[in-house]
Coordinates of N, CA, C and O and ligand atoms in Angstrom, one line a residue:
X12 N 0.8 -1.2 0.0 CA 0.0 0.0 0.0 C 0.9 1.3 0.0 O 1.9 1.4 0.7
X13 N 0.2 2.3 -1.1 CA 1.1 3.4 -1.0 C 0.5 4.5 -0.1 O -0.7 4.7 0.0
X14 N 1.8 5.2 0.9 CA 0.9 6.2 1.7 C 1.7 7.6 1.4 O 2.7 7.8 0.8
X15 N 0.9 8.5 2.1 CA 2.0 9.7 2.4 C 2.4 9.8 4.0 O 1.7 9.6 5.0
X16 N 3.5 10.3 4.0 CA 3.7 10.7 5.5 C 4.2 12.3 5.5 O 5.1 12.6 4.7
X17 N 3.6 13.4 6.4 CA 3.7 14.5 6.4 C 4.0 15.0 7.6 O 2.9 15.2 8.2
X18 N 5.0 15.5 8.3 CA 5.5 15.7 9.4 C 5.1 16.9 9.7 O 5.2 17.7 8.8
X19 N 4.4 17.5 11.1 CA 4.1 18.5 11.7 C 4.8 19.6 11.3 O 5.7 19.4 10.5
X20 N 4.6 20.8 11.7 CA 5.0 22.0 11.6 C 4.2 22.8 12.2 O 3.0 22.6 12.4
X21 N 5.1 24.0 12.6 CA 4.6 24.6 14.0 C 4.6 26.2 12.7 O 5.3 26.5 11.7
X22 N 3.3 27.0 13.2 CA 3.4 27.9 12.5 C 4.1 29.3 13.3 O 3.9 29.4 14.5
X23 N 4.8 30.1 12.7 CA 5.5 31.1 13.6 C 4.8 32.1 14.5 O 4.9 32.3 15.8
X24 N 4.0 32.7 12.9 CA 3.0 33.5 13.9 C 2.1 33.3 14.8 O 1.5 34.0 15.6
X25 N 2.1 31.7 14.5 CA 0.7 31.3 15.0 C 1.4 31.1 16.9 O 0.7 31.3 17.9
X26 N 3.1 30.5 16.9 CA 3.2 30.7 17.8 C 3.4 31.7 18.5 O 3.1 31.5 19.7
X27 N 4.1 33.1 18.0 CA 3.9 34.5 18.9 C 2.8 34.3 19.5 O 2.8 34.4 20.8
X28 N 1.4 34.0 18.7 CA 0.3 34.5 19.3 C 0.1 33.8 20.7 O -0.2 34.4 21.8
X29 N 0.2 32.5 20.5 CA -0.1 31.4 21.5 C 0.9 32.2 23.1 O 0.5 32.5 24.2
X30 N 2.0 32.3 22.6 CA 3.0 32.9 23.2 C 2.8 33.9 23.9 O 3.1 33.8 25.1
X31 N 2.2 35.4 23.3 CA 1.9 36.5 23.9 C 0.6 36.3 24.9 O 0.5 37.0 26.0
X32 N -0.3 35.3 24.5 CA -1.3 34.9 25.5 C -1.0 34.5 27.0 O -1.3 34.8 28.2
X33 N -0.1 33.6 26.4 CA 0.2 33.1 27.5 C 0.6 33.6 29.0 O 1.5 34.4 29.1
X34 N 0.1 33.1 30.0 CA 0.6 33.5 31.2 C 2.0 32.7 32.2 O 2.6 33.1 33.2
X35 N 1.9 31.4 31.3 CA 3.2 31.0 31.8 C 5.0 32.1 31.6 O 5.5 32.7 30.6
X36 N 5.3 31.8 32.9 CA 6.6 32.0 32.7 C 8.1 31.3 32.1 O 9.2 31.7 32.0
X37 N 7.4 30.1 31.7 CA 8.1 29.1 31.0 C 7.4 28.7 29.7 O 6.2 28.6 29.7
X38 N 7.9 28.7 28.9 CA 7.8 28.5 27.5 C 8.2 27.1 27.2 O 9.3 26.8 26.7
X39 N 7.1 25.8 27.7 CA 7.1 24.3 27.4 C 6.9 24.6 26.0 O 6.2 25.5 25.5
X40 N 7.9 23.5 25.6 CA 8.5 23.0 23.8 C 9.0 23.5 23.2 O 9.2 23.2 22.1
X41 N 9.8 25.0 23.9 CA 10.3 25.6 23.3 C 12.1 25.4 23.8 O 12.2 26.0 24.9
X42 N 13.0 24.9 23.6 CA 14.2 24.8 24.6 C 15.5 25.4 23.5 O 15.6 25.3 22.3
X43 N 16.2 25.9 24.4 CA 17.9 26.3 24.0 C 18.4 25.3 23.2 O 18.0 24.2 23.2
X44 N 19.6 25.8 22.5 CA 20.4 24.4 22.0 C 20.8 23.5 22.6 O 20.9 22.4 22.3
X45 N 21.2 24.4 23.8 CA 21.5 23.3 25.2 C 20.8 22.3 26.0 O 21.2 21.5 26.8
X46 N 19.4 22.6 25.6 CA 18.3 21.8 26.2 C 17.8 22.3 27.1 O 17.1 21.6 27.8
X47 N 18.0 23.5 27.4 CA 17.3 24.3 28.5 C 16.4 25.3 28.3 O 16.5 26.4 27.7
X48 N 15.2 24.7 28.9 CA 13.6 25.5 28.3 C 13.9 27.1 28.5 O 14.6 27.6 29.3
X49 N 13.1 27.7 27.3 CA 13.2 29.0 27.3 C 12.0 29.6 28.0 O 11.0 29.0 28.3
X50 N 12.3 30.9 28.2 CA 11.7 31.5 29.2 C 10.7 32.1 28.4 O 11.2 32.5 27.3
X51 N 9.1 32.3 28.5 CA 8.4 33.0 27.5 C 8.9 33.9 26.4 O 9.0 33.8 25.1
X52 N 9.3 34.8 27.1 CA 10.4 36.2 26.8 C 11.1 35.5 25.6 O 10.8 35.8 24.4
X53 N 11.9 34.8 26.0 CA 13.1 33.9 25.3 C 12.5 33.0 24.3 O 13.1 32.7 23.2
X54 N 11.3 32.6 24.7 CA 10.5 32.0 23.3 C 10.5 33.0 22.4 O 11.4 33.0 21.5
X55 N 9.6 34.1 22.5 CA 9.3 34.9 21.8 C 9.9 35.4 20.8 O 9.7 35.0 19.7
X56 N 10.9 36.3 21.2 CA 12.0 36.5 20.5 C 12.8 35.9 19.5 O 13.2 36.4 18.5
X57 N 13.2 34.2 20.0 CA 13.6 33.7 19.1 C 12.4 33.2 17.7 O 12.7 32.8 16.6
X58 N 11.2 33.5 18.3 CA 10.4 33.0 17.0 C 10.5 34.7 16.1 O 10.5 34.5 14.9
X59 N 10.5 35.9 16.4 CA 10.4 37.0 15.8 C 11.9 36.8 15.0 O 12.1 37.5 14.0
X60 N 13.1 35.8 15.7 CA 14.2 35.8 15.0 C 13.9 34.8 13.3 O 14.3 35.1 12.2
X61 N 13.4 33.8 13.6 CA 12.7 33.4 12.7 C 12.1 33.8 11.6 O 12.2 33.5 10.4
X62 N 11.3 34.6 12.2 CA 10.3 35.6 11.1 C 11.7 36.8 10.2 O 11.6 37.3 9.1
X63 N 12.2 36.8 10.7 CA 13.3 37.8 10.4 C 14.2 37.3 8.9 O 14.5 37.8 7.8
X64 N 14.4 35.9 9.9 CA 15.3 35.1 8.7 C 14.3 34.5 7.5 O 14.7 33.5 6.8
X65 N 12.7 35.2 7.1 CA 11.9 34.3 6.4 C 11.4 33.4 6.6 O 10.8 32.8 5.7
X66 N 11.5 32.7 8.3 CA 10.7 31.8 8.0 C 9.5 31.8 8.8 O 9.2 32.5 9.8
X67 N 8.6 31.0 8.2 CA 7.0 31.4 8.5 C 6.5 30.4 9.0 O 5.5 30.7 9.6
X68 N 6.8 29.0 9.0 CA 6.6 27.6 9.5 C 8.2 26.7 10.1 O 9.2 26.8 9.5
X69 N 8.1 26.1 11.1 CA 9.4 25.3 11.5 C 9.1 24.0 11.6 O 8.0 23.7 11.9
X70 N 9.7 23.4 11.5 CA 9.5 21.7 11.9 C 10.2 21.4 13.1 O 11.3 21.5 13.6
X71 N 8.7 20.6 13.3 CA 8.6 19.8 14.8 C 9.5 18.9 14.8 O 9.4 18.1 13.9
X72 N 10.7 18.8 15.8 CA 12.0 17.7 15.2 C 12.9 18.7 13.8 O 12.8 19.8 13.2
X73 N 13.6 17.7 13.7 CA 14.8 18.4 12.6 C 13.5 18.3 11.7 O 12.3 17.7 11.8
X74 N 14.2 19.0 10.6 CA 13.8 19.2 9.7 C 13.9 18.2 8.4 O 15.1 18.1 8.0
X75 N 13.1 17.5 7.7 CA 13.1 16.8 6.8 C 13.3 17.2 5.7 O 13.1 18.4 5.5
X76 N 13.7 16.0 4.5 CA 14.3 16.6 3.3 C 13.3 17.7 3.0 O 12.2 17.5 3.5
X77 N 13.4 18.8 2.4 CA 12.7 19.4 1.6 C 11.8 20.4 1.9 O 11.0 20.9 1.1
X78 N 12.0 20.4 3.0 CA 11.5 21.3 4.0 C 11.3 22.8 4.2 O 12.3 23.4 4.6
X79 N 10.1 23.5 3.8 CA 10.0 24.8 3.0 C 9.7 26.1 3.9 O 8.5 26.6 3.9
X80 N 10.6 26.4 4.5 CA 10.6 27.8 5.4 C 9.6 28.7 5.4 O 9.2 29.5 6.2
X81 N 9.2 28.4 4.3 CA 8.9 30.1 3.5 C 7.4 29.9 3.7 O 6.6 30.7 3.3
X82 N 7.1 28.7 4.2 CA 5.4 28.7 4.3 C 4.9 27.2 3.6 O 3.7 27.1 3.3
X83 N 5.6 26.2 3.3 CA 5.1 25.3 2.7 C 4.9 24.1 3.5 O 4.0 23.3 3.2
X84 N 5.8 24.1 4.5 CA 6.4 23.3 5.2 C 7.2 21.6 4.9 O 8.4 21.5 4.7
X85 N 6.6 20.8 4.9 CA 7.3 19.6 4.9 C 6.2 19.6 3.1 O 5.3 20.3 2.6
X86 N 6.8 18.7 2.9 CA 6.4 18.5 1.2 C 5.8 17.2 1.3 O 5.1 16.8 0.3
X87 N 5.9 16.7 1.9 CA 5.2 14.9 2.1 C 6.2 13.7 1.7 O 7.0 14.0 0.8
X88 N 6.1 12.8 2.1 CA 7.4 12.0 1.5 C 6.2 10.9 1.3 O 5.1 10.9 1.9
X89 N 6.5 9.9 0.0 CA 5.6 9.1 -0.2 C 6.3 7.6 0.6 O 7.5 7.2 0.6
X90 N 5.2 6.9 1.3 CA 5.6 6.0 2.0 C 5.1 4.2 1.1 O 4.1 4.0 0.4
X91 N 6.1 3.5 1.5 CA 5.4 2.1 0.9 C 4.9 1.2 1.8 O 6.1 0.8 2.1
X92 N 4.2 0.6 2.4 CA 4.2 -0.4 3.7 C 5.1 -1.9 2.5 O 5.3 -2.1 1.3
X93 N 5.2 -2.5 3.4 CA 5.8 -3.7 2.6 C 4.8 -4.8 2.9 O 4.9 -6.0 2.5
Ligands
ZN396 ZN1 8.5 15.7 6.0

């Protein structure tokens, strides 16, 4: 059977917004390169750094082949079951 598989993506703006709502002081899912959760604030910013650099969607996990910054996001990869 042929399938697709299409990996999540987090939308940018859509996270400011979630972001700016929010009343937490910790920013869960968002973490440093070091692994250390960012602080709302520190979410924030790094997603406005994003928007900066063009991009408009990120992927959840690394990023997969083909993977379109600019608003497309993951392209789908076609799957085969065996
Ligand atoms: Zn993908």
């Amino acid at each position: 059977m042929k399938g697709k598989t299409i990996h999540m993506c987090v939308n940018v703006r859509g996270a400011i917004r979630n972001l700016t709502r929010s009343r937490a002081h910790m920013a869960h899912g968002f973490s440093h390169p070091d692994g250390r959760t960012m602080t709302r604030d520190e979410a924030i910013e790094a997603m406005y750094d994003e928007l900066e650099k063009g991009h408009k969607v990120l992927p959840m996990g690394s990023p997969c082949e083909g993977f379109d910054y600019s608003g497309g996001g993951c392209p789908g990869h076609d799957t085969e079951d065996a």
